[in-house]
PDB file of C-alpha atoms in Angstrom:
ATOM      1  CA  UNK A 266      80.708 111.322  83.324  1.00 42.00           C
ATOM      2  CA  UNK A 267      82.843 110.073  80.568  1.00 48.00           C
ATOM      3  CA  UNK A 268      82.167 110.491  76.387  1.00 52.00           C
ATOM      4  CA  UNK A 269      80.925 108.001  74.582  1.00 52.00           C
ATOM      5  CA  UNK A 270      84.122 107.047  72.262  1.00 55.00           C
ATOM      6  CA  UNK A 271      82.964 106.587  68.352  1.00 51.00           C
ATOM      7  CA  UNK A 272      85.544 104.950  66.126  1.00 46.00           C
ATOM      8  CA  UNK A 273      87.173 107.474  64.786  1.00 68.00           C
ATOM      9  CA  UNK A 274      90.868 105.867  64.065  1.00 79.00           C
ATOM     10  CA  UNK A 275      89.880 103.992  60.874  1.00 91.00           C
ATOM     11  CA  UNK A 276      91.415 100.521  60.493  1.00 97.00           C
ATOM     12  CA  UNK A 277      90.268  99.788  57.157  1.00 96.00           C
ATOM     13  CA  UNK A 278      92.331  97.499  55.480  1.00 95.00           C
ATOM     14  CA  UNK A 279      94.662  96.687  58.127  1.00 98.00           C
ATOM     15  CA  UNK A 280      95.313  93.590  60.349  1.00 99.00           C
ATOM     16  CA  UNK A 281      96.079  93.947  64.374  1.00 99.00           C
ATOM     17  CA  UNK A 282      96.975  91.805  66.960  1.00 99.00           C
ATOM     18  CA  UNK A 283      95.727  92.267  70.263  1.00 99.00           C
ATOM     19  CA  UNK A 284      97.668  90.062  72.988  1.00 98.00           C
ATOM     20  CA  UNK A 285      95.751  90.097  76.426  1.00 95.00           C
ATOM     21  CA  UNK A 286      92.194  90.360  74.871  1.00 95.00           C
ATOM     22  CA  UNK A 287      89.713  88.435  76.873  1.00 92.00           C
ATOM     23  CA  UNK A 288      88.942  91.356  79.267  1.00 91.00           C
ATOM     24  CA  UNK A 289      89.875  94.522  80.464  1.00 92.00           C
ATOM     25  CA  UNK A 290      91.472  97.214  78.442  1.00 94.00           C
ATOM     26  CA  UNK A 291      92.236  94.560  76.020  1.00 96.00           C
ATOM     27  CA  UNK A 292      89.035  93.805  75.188  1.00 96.00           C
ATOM     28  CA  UNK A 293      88.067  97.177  75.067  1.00 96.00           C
ATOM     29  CA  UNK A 294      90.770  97.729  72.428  1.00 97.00           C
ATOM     30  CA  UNK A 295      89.474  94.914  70.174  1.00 97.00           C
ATOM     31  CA  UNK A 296      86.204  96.166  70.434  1.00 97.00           C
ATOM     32  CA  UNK A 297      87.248  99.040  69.036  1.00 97.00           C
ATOM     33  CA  UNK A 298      88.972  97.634  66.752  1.00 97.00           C
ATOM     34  CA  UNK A 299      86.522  95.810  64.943  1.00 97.00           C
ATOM     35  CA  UNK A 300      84.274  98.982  64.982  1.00 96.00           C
ATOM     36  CA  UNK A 301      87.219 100.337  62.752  1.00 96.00           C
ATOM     37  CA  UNK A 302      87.288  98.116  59.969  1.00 96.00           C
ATOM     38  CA  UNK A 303      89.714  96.257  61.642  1.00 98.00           C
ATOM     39  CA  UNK A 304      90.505  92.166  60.515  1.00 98.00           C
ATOM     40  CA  UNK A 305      92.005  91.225  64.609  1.00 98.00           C
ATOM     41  CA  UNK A 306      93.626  88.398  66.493  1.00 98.00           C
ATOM     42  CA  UNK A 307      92.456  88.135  69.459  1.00 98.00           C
ATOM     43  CA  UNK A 308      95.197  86.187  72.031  1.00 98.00           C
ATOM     44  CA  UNK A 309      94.407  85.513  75.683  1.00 95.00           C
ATOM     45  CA  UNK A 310      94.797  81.751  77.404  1.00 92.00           C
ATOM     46  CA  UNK A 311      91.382  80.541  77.783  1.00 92.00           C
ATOM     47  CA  UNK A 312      90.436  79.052  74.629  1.00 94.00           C
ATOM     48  CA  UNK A 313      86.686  79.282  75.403  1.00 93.00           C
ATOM     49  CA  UNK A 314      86.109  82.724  76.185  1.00 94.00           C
ATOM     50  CA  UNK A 315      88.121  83.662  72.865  1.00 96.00           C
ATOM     51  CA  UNK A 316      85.828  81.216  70.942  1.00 95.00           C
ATOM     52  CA  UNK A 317      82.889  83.288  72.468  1.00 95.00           C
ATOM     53  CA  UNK A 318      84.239  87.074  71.902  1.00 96.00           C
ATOM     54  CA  UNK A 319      84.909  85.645  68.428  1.00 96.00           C
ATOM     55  CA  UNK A 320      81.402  84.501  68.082  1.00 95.00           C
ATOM     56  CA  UNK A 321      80.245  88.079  68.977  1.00 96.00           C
ATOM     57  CA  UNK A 322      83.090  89.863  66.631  1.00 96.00           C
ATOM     58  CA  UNK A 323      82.525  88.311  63.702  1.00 95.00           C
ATOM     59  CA  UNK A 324      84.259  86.880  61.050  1.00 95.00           C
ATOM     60  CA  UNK A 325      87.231  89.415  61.433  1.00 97.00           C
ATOM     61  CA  UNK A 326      88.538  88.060  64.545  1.00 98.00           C
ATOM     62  CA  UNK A 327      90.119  84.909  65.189  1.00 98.00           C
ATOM     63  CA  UNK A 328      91.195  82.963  68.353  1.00 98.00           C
ATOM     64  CA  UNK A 329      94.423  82.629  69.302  1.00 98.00           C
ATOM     65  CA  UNK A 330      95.143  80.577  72.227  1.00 97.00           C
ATOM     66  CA  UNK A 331      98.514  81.450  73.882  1.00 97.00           C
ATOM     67  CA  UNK A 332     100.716  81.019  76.939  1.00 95.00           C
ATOM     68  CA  UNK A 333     102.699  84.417  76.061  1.00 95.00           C
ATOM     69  CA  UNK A 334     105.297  82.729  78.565  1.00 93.00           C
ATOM     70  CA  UNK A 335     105.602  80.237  76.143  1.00 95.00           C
ATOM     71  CA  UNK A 336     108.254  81.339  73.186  1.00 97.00           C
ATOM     72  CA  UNK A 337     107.154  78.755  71.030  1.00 98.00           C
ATOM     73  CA  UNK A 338     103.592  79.208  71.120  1.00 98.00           C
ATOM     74  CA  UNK A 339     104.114  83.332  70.858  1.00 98.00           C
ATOM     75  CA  UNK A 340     106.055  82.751  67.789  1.00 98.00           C
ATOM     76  CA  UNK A 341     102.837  80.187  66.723  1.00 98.00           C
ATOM     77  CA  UNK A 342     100.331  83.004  67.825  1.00 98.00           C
ATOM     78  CA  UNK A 343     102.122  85.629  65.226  1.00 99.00           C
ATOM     79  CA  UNK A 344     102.064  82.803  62.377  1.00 98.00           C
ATOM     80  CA  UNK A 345      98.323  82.411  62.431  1.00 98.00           C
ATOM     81  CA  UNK A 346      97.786  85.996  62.464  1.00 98.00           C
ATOM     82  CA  UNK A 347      99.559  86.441  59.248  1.00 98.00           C
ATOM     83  CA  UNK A 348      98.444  83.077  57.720  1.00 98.00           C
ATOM     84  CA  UNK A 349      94.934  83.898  58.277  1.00 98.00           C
ATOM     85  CA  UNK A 350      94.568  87.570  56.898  1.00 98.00           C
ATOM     86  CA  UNK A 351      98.446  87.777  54.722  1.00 98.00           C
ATOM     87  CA  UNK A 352      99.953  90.561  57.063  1.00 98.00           C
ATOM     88  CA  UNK A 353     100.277  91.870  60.564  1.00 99.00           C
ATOM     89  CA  UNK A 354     100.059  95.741  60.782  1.00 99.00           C
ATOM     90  CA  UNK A 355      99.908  96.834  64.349  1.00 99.00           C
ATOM     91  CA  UNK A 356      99.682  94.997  67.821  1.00 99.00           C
ATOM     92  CA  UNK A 357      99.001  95.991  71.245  1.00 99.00           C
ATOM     93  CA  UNK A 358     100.601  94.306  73.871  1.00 98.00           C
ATOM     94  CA  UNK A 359      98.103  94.160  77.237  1.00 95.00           C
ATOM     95  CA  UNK A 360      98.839  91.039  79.184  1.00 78.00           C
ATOM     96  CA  UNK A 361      99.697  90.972  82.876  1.00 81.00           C
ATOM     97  CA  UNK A 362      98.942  90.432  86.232  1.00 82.00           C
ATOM     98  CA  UNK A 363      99.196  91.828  89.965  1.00 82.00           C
ATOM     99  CA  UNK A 364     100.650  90.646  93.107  1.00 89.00           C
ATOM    100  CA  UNK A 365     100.704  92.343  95.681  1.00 85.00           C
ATOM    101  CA  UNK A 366     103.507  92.413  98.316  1.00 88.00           C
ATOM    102  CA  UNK A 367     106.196  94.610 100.384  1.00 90.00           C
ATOM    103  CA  UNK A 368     109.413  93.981  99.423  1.00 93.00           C
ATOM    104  CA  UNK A 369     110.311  91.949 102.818  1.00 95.00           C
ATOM    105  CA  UNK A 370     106.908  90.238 102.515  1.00 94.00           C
ATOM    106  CA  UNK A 371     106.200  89.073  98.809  1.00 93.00           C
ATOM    107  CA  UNK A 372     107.614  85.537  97.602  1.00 95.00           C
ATOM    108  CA  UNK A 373     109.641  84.802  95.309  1.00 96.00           C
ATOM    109  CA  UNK A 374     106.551  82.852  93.420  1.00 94.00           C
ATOM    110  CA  UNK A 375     104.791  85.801  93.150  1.00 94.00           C
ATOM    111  CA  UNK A 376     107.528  88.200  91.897  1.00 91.00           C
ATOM    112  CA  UNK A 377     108.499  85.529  88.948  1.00 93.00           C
ATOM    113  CA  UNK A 378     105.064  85.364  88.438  1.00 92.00           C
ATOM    114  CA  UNK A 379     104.485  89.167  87.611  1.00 90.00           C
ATOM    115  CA  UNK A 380     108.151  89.689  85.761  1.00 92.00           C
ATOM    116  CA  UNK A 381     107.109  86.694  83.493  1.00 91.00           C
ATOM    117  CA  UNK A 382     103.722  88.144  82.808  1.00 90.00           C
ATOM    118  CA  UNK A 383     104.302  91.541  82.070  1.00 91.00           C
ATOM    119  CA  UNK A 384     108.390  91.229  80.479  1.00 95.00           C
ATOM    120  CA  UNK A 385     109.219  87.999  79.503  1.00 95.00           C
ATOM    121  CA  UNK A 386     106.112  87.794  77.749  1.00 95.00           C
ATOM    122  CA  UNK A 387     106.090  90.989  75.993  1.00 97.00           C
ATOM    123  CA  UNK A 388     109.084  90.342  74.763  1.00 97.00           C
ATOM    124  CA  UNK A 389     107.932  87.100  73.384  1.00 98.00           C
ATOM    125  CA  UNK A 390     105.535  89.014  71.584  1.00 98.00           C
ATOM    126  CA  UNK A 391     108.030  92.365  70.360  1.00 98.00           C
ATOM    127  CA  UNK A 392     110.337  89.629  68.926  1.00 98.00           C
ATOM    128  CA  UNK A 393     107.995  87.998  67.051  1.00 99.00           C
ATOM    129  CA  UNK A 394     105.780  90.541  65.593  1.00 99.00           C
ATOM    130  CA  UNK A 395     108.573  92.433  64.816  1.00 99.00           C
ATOM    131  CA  UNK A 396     110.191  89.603  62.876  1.00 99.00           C
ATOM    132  CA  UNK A 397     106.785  89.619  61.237  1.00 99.00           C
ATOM    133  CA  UNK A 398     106.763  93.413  60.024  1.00 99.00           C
ATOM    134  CA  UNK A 399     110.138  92.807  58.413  1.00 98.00           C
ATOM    135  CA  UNK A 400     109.618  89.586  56.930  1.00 98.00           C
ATOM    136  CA  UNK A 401     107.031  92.010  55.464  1.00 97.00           C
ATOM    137  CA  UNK A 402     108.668  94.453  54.311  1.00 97.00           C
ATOM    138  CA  UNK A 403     105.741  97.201  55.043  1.00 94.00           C
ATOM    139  CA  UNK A 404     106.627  98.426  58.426  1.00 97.00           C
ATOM    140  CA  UNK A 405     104.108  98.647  61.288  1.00 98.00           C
ATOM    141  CA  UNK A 406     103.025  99.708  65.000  1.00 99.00           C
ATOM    142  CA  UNK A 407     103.463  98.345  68.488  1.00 99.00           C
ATOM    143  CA  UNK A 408     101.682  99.517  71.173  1.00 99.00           C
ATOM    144  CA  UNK A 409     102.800  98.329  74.668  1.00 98.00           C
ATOM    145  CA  UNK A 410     100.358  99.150  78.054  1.00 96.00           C
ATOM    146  CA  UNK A 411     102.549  99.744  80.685  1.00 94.00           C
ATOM    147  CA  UNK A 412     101.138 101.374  83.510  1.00 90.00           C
ATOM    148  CA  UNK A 413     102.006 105.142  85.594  1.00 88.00           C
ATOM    149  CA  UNK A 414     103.211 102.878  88.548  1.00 84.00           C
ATOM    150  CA  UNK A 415     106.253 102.773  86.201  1.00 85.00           C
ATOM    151  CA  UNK A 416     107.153 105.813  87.097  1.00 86.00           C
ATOM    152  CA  UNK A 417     105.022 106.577  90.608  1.00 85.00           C
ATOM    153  CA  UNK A 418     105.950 103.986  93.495  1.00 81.00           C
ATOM    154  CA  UNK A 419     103.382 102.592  95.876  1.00 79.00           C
ATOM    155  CA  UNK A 420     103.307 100.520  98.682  1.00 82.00           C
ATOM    156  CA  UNK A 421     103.007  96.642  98.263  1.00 84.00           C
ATOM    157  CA  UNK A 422     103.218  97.054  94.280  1.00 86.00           C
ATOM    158  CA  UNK A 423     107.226  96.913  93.762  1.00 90.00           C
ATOM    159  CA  UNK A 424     106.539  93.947  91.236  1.00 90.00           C
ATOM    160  CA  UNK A 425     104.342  94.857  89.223  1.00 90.00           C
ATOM    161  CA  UNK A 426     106.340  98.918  89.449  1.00 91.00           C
ATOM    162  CA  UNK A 427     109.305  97.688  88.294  1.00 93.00           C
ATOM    163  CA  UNK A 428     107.820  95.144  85.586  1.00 93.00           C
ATOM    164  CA  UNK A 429     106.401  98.264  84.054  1.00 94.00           C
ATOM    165  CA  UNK A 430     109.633 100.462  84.421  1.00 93.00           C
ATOM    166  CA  UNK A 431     111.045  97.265  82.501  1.00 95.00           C
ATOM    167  CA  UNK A 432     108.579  97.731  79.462  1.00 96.00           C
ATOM    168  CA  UNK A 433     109.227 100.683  79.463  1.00 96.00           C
ATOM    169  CA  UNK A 434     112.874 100.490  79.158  1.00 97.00           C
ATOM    170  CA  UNK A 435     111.801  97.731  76.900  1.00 97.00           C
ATOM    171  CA  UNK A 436     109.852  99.863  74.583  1.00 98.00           C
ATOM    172  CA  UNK A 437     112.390 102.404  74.139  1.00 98.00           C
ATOM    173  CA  UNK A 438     115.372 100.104  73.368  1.00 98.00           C
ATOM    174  CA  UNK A 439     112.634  98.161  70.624  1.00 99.00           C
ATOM    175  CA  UNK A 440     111.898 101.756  69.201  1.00 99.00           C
ATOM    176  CA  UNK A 441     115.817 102.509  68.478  1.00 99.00           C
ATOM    177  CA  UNK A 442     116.005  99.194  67.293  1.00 98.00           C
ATOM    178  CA  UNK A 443     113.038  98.708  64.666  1.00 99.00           C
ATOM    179  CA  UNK A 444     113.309 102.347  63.290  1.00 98.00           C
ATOM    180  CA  UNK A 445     115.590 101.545  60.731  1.00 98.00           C
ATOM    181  CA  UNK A 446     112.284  98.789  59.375  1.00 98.00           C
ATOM    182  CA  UNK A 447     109.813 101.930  59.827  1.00 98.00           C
ATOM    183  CA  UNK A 448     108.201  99.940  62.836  1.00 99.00           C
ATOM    184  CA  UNK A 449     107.420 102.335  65.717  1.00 99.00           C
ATOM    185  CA  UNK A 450     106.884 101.109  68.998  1.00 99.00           C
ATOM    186  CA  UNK A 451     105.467 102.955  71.748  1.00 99.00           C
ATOM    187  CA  UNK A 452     103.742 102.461  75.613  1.00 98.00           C
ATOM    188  CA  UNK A 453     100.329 103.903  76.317  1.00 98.00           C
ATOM    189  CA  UNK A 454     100.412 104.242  79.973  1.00 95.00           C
ATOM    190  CA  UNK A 455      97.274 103.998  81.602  1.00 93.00           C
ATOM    191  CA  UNK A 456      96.529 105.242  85.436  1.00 85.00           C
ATOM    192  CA  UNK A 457      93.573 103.682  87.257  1.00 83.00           C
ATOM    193  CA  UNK A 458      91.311 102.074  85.412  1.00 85.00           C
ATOM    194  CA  UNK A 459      87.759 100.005  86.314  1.00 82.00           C
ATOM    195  CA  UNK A 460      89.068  96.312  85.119  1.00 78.00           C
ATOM    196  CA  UNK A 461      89.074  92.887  86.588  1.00 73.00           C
ATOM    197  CA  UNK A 462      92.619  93.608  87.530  1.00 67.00           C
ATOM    198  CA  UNK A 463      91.369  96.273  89.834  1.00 68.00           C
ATOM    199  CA  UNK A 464      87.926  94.963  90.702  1.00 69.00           C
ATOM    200  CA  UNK A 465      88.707  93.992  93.922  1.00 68.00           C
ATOM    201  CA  UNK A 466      90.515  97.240  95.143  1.00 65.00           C
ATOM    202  CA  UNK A 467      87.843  99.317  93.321  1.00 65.00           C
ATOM    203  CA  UNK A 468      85.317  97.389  95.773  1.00 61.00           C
ATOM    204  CA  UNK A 469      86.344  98.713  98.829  1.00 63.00           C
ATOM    205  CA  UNK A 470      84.738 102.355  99.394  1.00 65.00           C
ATOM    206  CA  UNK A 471      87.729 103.224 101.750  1.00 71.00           C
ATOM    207  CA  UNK A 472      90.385 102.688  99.274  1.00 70.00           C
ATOM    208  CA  UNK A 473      88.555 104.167  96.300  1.00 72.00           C
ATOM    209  CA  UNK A 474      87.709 107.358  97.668  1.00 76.00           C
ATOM    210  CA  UNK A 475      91.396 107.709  98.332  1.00 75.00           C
ATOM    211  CA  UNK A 476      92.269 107.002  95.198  1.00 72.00           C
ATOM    212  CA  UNK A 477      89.669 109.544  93.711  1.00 74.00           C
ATOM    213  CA  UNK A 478      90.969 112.230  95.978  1.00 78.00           C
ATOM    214  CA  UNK A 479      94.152 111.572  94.588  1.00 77.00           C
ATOM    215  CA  UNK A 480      92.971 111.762  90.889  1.00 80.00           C
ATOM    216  CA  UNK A 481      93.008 115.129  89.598  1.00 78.00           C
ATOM    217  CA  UNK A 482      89.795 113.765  87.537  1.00 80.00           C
ATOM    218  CA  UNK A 483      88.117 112.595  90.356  1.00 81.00           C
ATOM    219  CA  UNK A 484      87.916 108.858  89.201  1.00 86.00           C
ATOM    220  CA  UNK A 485      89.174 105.979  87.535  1.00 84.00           C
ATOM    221  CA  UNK A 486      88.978 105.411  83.950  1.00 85.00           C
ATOM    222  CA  UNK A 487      86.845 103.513  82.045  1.00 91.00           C
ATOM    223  CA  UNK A 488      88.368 100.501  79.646  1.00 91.00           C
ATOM    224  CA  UNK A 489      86.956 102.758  76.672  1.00 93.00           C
ATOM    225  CA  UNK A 490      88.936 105.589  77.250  1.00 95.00           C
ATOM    226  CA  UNK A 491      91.884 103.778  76.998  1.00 94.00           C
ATOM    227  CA  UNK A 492      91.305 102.709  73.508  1.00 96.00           C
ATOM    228  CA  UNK A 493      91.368 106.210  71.794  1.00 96.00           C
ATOM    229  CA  UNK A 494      94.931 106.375  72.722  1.00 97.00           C
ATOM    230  CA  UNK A 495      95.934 103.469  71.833  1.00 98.00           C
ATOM    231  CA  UNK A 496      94.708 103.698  68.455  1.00 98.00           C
ATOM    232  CA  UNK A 497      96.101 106.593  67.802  1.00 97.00           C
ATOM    233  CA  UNK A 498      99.458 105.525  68.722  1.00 98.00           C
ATOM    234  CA  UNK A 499      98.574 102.843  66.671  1.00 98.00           C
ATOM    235  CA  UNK A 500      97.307 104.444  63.622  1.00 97.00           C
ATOM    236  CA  UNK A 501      99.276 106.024  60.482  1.00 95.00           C
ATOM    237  CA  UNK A 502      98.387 109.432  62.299  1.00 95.00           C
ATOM    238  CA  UNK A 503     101.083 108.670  64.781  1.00 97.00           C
ATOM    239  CA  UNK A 504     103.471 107.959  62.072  1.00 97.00           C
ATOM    240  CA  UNK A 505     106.182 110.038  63.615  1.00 98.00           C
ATOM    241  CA  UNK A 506     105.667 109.231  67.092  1.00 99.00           C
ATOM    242  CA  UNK A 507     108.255 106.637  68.340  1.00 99.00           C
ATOM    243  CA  UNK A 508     109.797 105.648  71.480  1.00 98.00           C
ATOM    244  CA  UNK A 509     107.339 107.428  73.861  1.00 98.00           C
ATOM    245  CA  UNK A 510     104.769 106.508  76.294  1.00 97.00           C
ATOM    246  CA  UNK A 511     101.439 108.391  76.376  1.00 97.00           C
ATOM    247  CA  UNK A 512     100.308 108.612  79.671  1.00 95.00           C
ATOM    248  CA  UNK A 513      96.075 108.162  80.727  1.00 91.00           C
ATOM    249  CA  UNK A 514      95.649 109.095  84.440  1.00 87.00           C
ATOM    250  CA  UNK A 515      93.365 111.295  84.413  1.00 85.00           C
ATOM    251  CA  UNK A 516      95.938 113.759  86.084  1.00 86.00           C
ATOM    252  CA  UNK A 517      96.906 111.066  89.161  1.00 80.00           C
ATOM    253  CA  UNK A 518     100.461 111.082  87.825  1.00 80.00           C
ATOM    254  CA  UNK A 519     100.654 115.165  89.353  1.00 80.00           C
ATOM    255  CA  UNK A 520      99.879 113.594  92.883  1.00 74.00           C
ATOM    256  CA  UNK A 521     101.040 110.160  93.252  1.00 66.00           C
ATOM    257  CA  UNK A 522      99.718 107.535  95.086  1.00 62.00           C
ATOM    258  CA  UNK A 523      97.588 107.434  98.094  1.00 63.00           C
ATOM    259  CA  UNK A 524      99.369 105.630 100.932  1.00 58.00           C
ATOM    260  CA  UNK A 525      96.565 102.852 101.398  1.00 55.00           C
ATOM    261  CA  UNK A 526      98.763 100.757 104.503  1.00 59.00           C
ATOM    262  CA  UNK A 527      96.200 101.283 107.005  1.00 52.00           C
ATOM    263  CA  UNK A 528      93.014 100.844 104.813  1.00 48.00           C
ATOM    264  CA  UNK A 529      94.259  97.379 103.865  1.00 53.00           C
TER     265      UNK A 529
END
């Protein structure tokens, strides 16, 4: 059973960003968010569903329509933000996808695809809220999800591993960098957890018992308990935490993968 999560990192006062926000543990986050006192920009592609989870936020969020692939509309996304509500304190960076693939077997379509999704974009978005925070002059938080296949290897996932080891890498080198501007910047590092991303995996009783055999909690995460770390990392009581990634696995990182080749 997991704890209901109250919102306990207050937000009062300050303005986030949450890139990826449409579903999953991004939504979760802005959710939360809102429950904090939070004034949020909510960034995803589909204009329609933003226009809806902005309907049910309230007059705190706003829509941000973006192709995060996009440089120009990223740096148009970050504008609007601080336009609308005359800063940008802290974003979280969520968006990404999945394709699987061996390495002999995945094509080069789907590789780009994930590398574009999960670096080229988040850099997009660390070079433009960043710019933001100094322009500024105040400081701020970043908040990166990367993911433990970063740092655990699994069959069929080497894009989507080594786009996370990137962000990570990623994250660190933007730490060192926007120190000297008191902006930290830091990964929360989720293991499993129940989103669309995972849906269809999480449908197969096979494969999910061998996953929860292989998590020392005995099952995958909710969205909701990803979004205590992350405000904490991105909240002023994390104000000397900088360059680090926070891991969420509910112990799966002590035991690796499950090798899931034949229940494919």
């Amino acid at each position: 059973m997991t704890k209901q999560q109250g919102a306990d990192w207050r937000y009062d006062g300050k303005v986030a960003l949450v890139v990826g926000a449409s579903s999953g543990i991004g939504l979760a986050i802005a959710e939360r968010l809102i429950a904090s006192g939070a004034k949020v920009g909510l960034a995803a592609r589909r204009a329609d569903e933003l226009e809806a989870l902005c309907k049910r936020l309230g007059e705190r969020a706003i829509a941000l329509p973006t192709d995060t692939g996009d440089n120009d509309q990223v740096a148009q996304m970050v504008d609007r933000v601080a336009q609308t509500f005359g800063q940008l304190d802290v974003a979280f960076n969520v968006a990404g996808v999945l394709r699987l693939g061996s390495i002999i077997d995945l094509s080069a379509e789907d590789w780009d695809t994930v590398q574009d999704s999960v670096l080229r974009g988040t850099f997009f978005c660390l070079k433009h809220q960043a710019a933001q925070m100094i322009c500024q002059g105040t400081g701020g938080a970043i908040v990166n999800i990367t993911s433990v296949s970063a740092q655990i290897p699994a069959h069929g996932a080497c894009a989507y591993s080594a786009a996370k080891a990137g962000l990570e890498s990623l994250t660190r080198t933007a730490a060192l960098e926007l120190a000297d501007h008191d902006i930290r910047v830091n990964a929360l590092s989720p293991g499993l957890v129940t989103t669309p991303l995972t849906e269809k995996t999480l449908s197969r009783g096979p494969i999910i018992e061998a996953y929860n055999r292989r998590i020392a909690m005995g099952r995958p995460a909710e969205t909701l308990e990803m979004t205590g770390p992350a405000l904490f990392l991105g909240s002023d009581e994390a104000s000397y935490i900088t360059g680090s990634s926070l891991v969420a696995d509910g112990g799966w990182s002590i035991t690796g993968y499950p090798d899931l080749r034949a229940l494919r």
